[in-house]
PDB file of C-alpha atoms in Angstrom:
ATOM      1  CA  MET A   1      37.357  41.641 -78.100  1.00 53.00           C
ATOM      2  CA  GLY A   2      34.215  40.305 -76.602  1.00 63.00           C
ATOM      3  CA  PHE A   3      33.256  40.587 -73.005  1.00 68.00           C
ATOM      4  CA  SER A   4      34.570  43.636 -71.186  1.00 78.00           C
ATOM      5  CA  VAL A   5      36.523  43.593 -67.955  1.00 76.00           C
ATOM      6  CA  SER A   6      33.798  45.450 -66.067  1.00 80.00           C
ATOM      7  CA  ALA A   7      31.120  42.996 -67.239  1.00 82.00           C
ATOM      8  CA  SER A   8      33.306  40.045 -66.210  1.00 82.00           C
ATOM      9  CA  PHE A   9      33.864  41.663 -62.828  1.00 84.00           C
ATOM     10  CA  ALA A  10      30.110  42.159 -62.405  1.00 84.00           C
ATOM     11  CA  VAL A  11      29.400  38.483 -63.177  1.00 85.00           C
ATOM     12  CA  ILE A  12      32.105  37.293 -60.766  1.00 88.00           C
ATOM     13  CA  PHE A  13      30.914  39.751 -58.093  1.00 86.00           C
ATOM     14  CA  ILE A  14      27.275  38.608 -58.360  1.00 89.00           C
ATOM     15  CA  ALA A  15      28.329  34.946 -58.298  1.00 88.00           C
ATOM     16  CA  SER A  16      30.433  35.623 -55.182  1.00 89.00           C
ATOM     17  CA  ILE A  17      27.519  37.327 -53.422  1.00 89.00           C
ATOM     18  CA  MET A  18      25.256  34.372 -54.247  1.00 89.00           C
ATOM     19  CA  ALA A  19      27.874  31.883 -52.998  1.00 87.00           C
ATOM     20  CA  PHE A  20      28.381  33.766 -49.732  1.00 88.00           C
ATOM     21  CA  GLY A  21      24.605  34.058 -49.308  1.00 86.00           C
ATOM     22  CA  THR A  22      24.217  30.306 -49.695  1.00 89.00           C
ATOM     23  CA  LEU A  23      27.115  29.719 -47.301  1.00 89.00           C
ATOM     24  CA  TYR A  24      25.546  32.070 -44.720  1.00 88.00           C
ATOM     25  CA  ILE A  25      22.180  30.297 -44.904  1.00 90.00           C
ATOM     26  CA  SER A  26      23.900  26.910 -44.506  1.00 90.00           C
ATOM     27  CA  LEU A  27      25.872  28.098 -41.478  1.00 89.00           C
ATOM     28  CA  GLU A  28      22.774  29.634 -39.901  1.00 91.00           C
ATOM     29  CA  ASN A  29      20.779  26.408 -40.383  1.00 90.00           C
ATOM     30  CA  THR A  30      23.649  24.382 -38.913  1.00 91.00           C
ATOM     31  CA  TYR A  31      23.859  26.647 -35.865  1.00 89.00           C
ATOM     32  CA  THR A  32      20.090  26.493 -35.337  1.00 91.00           C
ATOM     33  CA  SER A  33      20.112  22.698 -35.624  1.00 91.00           C
ATOM     34  CA  ILE A  34      22.971  22.362 -33.123  1.00 91.00           C
ATOM     35  CA  ALA A  35      21.297  24.780 -30.690  1.00 88.00           C
ATOM     36  CA  GLU A  36      18.023  22.800 -30.867  1.00 91.00           C
ATOM     37  CA  SER A  37      19.905  19.524 -30.311  1.00 90.00           C
ATOM     38  CA  VAL A  38      21.703  20.920 -27.265  1.00 88.00           C
ATOM     39  CA  GLU A  39      18.389  22.153 -25.832  1.00 89.00           C
ATOM     40  CA  ALA A  40      16.726  18.755 -26.430  1.00 85.00           C
ATOM     41  CA  TYR A  41      19.671  17.012 -24.744  1.00 83.00           C
ATOM     42  CA  LYS A  42      19.417  19.321 -21.715  1.00 81.00           C
ATOM     43  CA  GLU A  43      15.679  18.656 -21.396  1.00 81.00           C
ATOM     44  CA  THR A  44      16.204  14.892 -21.650  1.00 78.00           C
ATOM     45  CA  PHE A  45      19.040  15.015 -19.121  1.00 78.00           C
ATOM     46  CA  ILE A  46      16.940  17.006 -16.652  1.00 77.00           C
ATOM     47  CA  LYS A  47      13.995  14.623 -17.093  1.00 78.00           C
ATOM     48  CA  SER A  48      16.209  11.585 -16.478  1.00 73.00           C
ATOM     49  CA  GLN A  49      17.679  13.209 -13.360  1.00 77.00           C
ATOM     50  CA  THR A  50      14.255  14.113 -11.965  1.00 79.00           C
ATOM     51  CA  SER A  51      12.456  10.846 -12.748  1.00 87.00           C
ATOM     52  CA  HIS A  52      12.214   8.142 -10.109  1.00 92.00           C
ATOM     53  CA  LEU A  53      10.084   5.023  -9.734  1.00 94.00           C
ATOM     54  CA  ASP A  54       9.888   3.132  -6.465  1.00 95.00           C
ATOM     55  CA  LEU A  55       8.388  -0.175  -5.391  1.00 96.00           C
ATOM     56  CA  GLN A  56       5.542   0.829  -3.072  1.00 95.00           C
ATOM     57  CA  GLY A  57       4.184  -2.605  -2.277  1.00 94.00           C
ATOM     58  CA  VAL A  58       3.771  -6.204  -3.368  1.00 95.00           C
ATOM     59  CA  SER A  59       0.776  -8.512  -3.283  1.00 93.00           C
ATOM     60  CA  TYR A  60       0.264 -12.003  -4.637  1.00 92.00           C
ATOM     61  CA  ILE A  61      -2.405 -14.543  -5.445  1.00 88.00           C
ATOM     62  CA  ASP A  62      -1.593 -18.146  -4.610  1.00 81.00           C
ATOM     63  CA  PRO A  63      -4.188 -20.512  -6.089  1.00 78.00           C
ATOM     64  CA  GLY A  64      -3.158 -23.252  -3.650  1.00 74.00           C
ATOM     65  CA  SER A  65      -0.623 -25.993  -3.092  1.00 72.00           C
ATOM     66  CA  GLY A  66      -1.882 -28.046  -6.037  1.00 72.00           C
ATOM     67  CA  VAL A  67      -0.953 -25.331  -8.544  1.00 76.00           C
ATOM     68  CA  SER A  68       2.646 -24.573  -9.469  1.00 82.00           C
ATOM     69  CA  ILE A  69       2.154 -20.933 -10.512  1.00 85.00           C
ATOM     70  CA  TYR A  70       1.241 -17.719  -8.725  1.00 88.00           C
ATOM     71  CA  THR A  71       0.515 -14.109  -9.696  1.00 91.00           C
ATOM     72  CA  ILE A  72       2.559 -11.319  -8.157  1.00 93.00           C
ATOM     73  CA  THR A  73       1.485  -7.663  -8.342  1.00 95.00           C
ATOM     74  CA  PHE A  74       3.932  -4.799  -7.973  1.00 97.00           C
ATOM     75  CA  ASN A  75       2.582  -1.408  -6.918  1.00 97.00           C
ATOM     76  CA  ILE A  76       5.064   1.060  -8.414  1.00 97.00           C
ATOM     77  CA  SER A  77       4.872   4.741  -7.509  1.00 96.00           C
ATOM     78  CA  ASN A  78       6.226   7.698  -9.424  1.00 95.00           C
ATOM     79  CA  ASN A  79       8.304   9.886  -7.109  1.00 93.00           C
ATOM     80  CA  GLY A  80       9.689  12.098  -9.871  1.00 90.00           C
ATOM     81  CA  SER A  81       8.638  13.809 -13.082  1.00 90.00           C
ATOM     82  CA  THR A  82       5.703  12.814 -15.296  1.00 91.00           C
ATOM     83  CA  LEU A  83       6.320   9.580 -17.223  1.00 93.00           C
ATOM     84  CA  SER A  84       4.511   7.796 -20.073  1.00 93.00           C
ATOM     85  CA  PRO A  85       4.021   4.060 -19.378  1.00 94.00           C
ATOM     86  CA  LYS A  86       3.107   3.406 -23.020  1.00 93.00           C
ATOM     87  CA  TYR A  87       6.782   4.037 -23.868  1.00 93.00           C
ATOM     88  CA  TRP A  88       8.165   1.678 -21.225  1.00 95.00           C
ATOM     89  CA  ASP A  89       9.917  -1.605 -21.936  1.00 95.00           C
ATOM     90  CA  PHE A  90       9.827  -4.647 -19.676  1.00 96.00           C
ATOM     91  CA  VAL A  91      12.542  -7.258 -19.249  1.00 95.00           C
ATOM     92  CA  ARG A  92      11.460 -10.294 -17.257  1.00 92.00           C
ATOM     93  CA  ASP A  93      14.117 -12.839 -16.319  1.00 91.00           C
ATOM     94  CA  GLY A  94      16.427 -11.472 -19.010  1.00 91.00           C
ATOM     95  CA  GLN A  95      13.843 -11.607 -21.816  1.00 91.00           C
ATOM     96  CA  LEU A  96      12.237  -8.551 -23.399  1.00 92.00           C
ATOM     97  CA  LYS A  97       8.530  -8.922 -22.652  1.00 90.00           C
ATOM     98  CA  GLU A  98       5.535  -7.070 -24.063  1.00 90.00           C
ATOM     99  CA  PRO A  99       2.447  -6.728 -21.863  1.00 88.00           C
ATOM    100  CA  ASP A 100       0.243  -9.535 -23.184  1.00 84.00           C
ATOM    101  CA  GLY A 101      -2.732  -9.498 -20.821  1.00 78.00           C
ATOM    102  CA  SER A 102      -1.910 -12.888 -19.291  1.00 79.00           C
ATOM    103  CA  THR A 103       1.699 -13.390 -18.144  1.00 85.00           C
ATOM    104  CA  LEU A 104       2.502  -9.650 -17.928  1.00 90.00           C
ATOM    105  CA  ILE A 105      -0.301  -7.183 -17.266  1.00 92.00           C
ATOM    106  CA  VAL A 106       0.384  -3.453 -16.976  1.00 94.00           C
ATOM    107  CA  GLU A 107      -2.303  -1.049 -15.811  1.00 94.00           C
ATOM    108  CA  ASP A 108      -3.428   1.092 -18.760  1.00 92.00           C
ATOM    109  CA  LYS A 109      -2.306   4.673 -18.114  1.00 94.00           C
ATOM    110  CA  THR A 110      -1.258   7.263 -20.674  1.00 94.00           C
ATOM    111  CA  TYR A 111       0.681   9.317 -18.128  1.00 94.00           C
ATOM    112  CA  LEU A 112       1.986   8.583 -14.662  1.00 94.00           C
ATOM    113  CA  LEU A 113       2.014  11.873 -12.778  1.00 93.00           C
ATOM    114  CA  PRO A 114       4.206  12.518  -9.731  1.00 93.00           C
ATOM    115  CA  GLY A 115       2.690  10.776  -6.706  1.00 94.00           C
ATOM    116  CA  GLU A 116       0.597   8.345  -8.769  1.00 96.00           C
ATOM    117  CA  SER A 117       1.037   4.579  -8.815  1.00 96.00           C
ATOM    118  CA  ILE A 118       0.745   1.886 -11.456  1.00 97.00           C
ATOM    119  CA  LEU A 119       0.115  -1.847 -11.018  1.00 97.00           C
ATOM    120  CA  ILE A 120       2.195  -4.430 -12.869  1.00 96.00           C
ATOM    121  CA  ARG A 121       1.204  -8.118 -12.601  1.00 95.00           C
ATOM    122  CA  THR A 122       3.190 -11.105 -13.696  1.00 93.00           C
ATOM    123  CA  THR A 123       2.608 -14.846 -13.453  1.00 87.00           C
ATOM    124  CA  GLU A 124       5.486 -16.938 -12.227  1.00 83.00           C
ATOM    125  CA  VAL A 125       6.351 -20.534 -11.354  1.00 78.00           C
ATOM    126  CA  LYS A 126       6.739 -21.466  -7.681  1.00 79.00           C
ATOM    127  CA  ASP A 127      10.437 -22.220  -7.571  1.00 82.00           C
ATOM    128  CA  GLN A 128      13.480 -21.156  -5.579  1.00 81.00           C
ATOM    129  CA  ILE A 129      15.019 -19.297  -8.537  1.00 89.00           C
ATOM    130  CA  ILE A 130      15.480 -15.542  -8.228  1.00 93.00           C
ATOM    131  CA  HIS A 131      13.250 -13.831 -10.780  1.00 94.00           C
ATOM    132  CA  SER A 132      13.627 -10.272 -12.015  1.00 94.00           C
ATOM    133  CA  LEU A 133      11.550  -7.593 -13.670  1.00 96.00           C
ATOM    134  CA  ILE A 134      13.128  -4.484 -15.156  1.00 97.00           C
ATOM    135  CA  VAL A 135      10.850  -1.548 -15.930  1.00 97.00           C
ATOM    136  CA  ALA A 136      12.768   0.655 -18.394  1.00 95.00           C
ATOM    137  CA  THR A 137      11.247   4.125 -18.731  1.00 94.00           C
ATOM    138  CA  GLU A 138      11.414   6.509 -21.667  1.00 91.00           C
ATOM    139  CA  THR A 139      14.047   8.585 -19.824  1.00 89.00           C
ATOM    140  CA  GLY A 140      16.650   5.816 -19.964  1.00 89.00           C
ATOM    141  CA  CYS A 141      16.217   5.047 -16.263  1.00 93.00           C
ATOM    142  CA  SER A 142      15.057   1.666 -14.984  1.00 95.00           C
ATOM    143  CA  LEU A 143      13.600   0.059 -11.884  1.00 97.00           C
ATOM    144  CA  LYS A 144      14.813  -3.491 -11.286  1.00 97.00           C
ATOM    145  CA  ILE A 145      12.947  -5.775  -8.891  1.00 97.00           C
ATOM    146  CA  GLU A 146      14.190  -9.231  -7.867  1.00 96.00           C
ATOM    147  CA  TRP A 147      12.137 -11.797  -5.962  1.00 94.00           C
ATOM    148  CA  LYS A 148      11.825 -15.504  -5.322  1.00 92.00           C
ATOM    149  CA  TRP A 149       9.266 -17.914  -3.939  1.00 89.00           C
ATOM    150  CA  ILE A 150       9.938 -19.093  -0.399  1.00 89.00           C
ATOM    151  CA  TRP A 151       8.198 -22.014   1.255  1.00 87.00           C
ATOM    152  CA  LEU A 152       6.875 -21.344   4.747  1.00 87.00           C
ATOM    153  CA  ASP A 153       6.546 -25.001   5.742  1.00 85.00           C
ATOM    154  CA  PRO A 154       8.723 -28.080   5.187  1.00 86.00           C
ATOM    155  CA  ASN A 155       5.978 -29.860   3.189  1.00 84.00           C
ATOM    156  CA  GLN A 156       5.988 -27.046   0.612  1.00 81.00           C
ATOM    157  CA  THR A 157       2.254 -26.475   0.805  1.00 81.00           C
ATOM    158  CA  THR A 158       2.312 -22.835   1.908  1.00 83.00           C
ATOM    159  CA  GLY A 159       4.594 -20.138   0.592  1.00 86.00           C
ATOM    160  CA  GLN A 160       4.917 -16.582  -0.561  1.00 88.00           C
ATOM    161  CA  PRO A 161       7.102 -14.431  -2.792  1.00 91.00           C
ATOM    162  CA  SER A 162       9.908 -12.538  -1.098  1.00 92.00           C
ATOM    163  CA  ILE A 163      11.583  -9.421  -2.495  1.00 95.00           C
ATOM    164  CA  VAL A 164      15.317 -10.053  -2.770  1.00 95.00           C
ATOM    165  CA  GLY A 165      16.316  -6.630  -4.065  1.00 95.00           C
ATOM    166  CA  LYS A 166      15.277  -3.505  -5.895  1.00 96.00           C
ATOM    167  CA  ALA A 167      17.282  -0.773  -7.579  1.00 96.00           C
ATOM    168  CA  TRP A 168      16.688   2.443  -9.534  1.00 94.00           C
ATOM    169  CA  TYR A 169      19.406   3.356 -11.987  1.00 92.00           C
ATOM    170  CA  CYS A 170      19.955   5.581 -15.011  1.00 88.00           C
ATOM    171  CA  SER A 171      22.224   4.752 -17.922  1.00 78.00           C
TER     172      SER A 171
END
């Protein structure tokens, strides 16, 4: 008659054990992957909640009344967790801007520890338009600084940049 009932049962039983073994391994891997993702999310959330940049001070270089540009330097301090400036993005006046060594200069630091500061310089035109610089950190939080040039005399020979606003926000 061919294959016996007990041999058929043995083949089906072994195949079932192998199928359930594969299913168990798949479920275990899925659970491990989800648990690791949840842990990574928690760590990222905590880092974003504990990170904070603040504008500590502003300085500028005005080459004189005959020149229509100036350089403004922002001293930004880290009042939160350790950050990595090499992973930051910069948006100046609505345009994504890479530090280029001339119009946007960022102090070279691998890490910005709590309490440390970093200098960011940008060159701007002397005009009455409000300019902005957004420093977007790797945590998803950003520091936005807005400023404009104000003339101190009616002949527009002497002036200085004035901070219009600053904000720290997380998305």
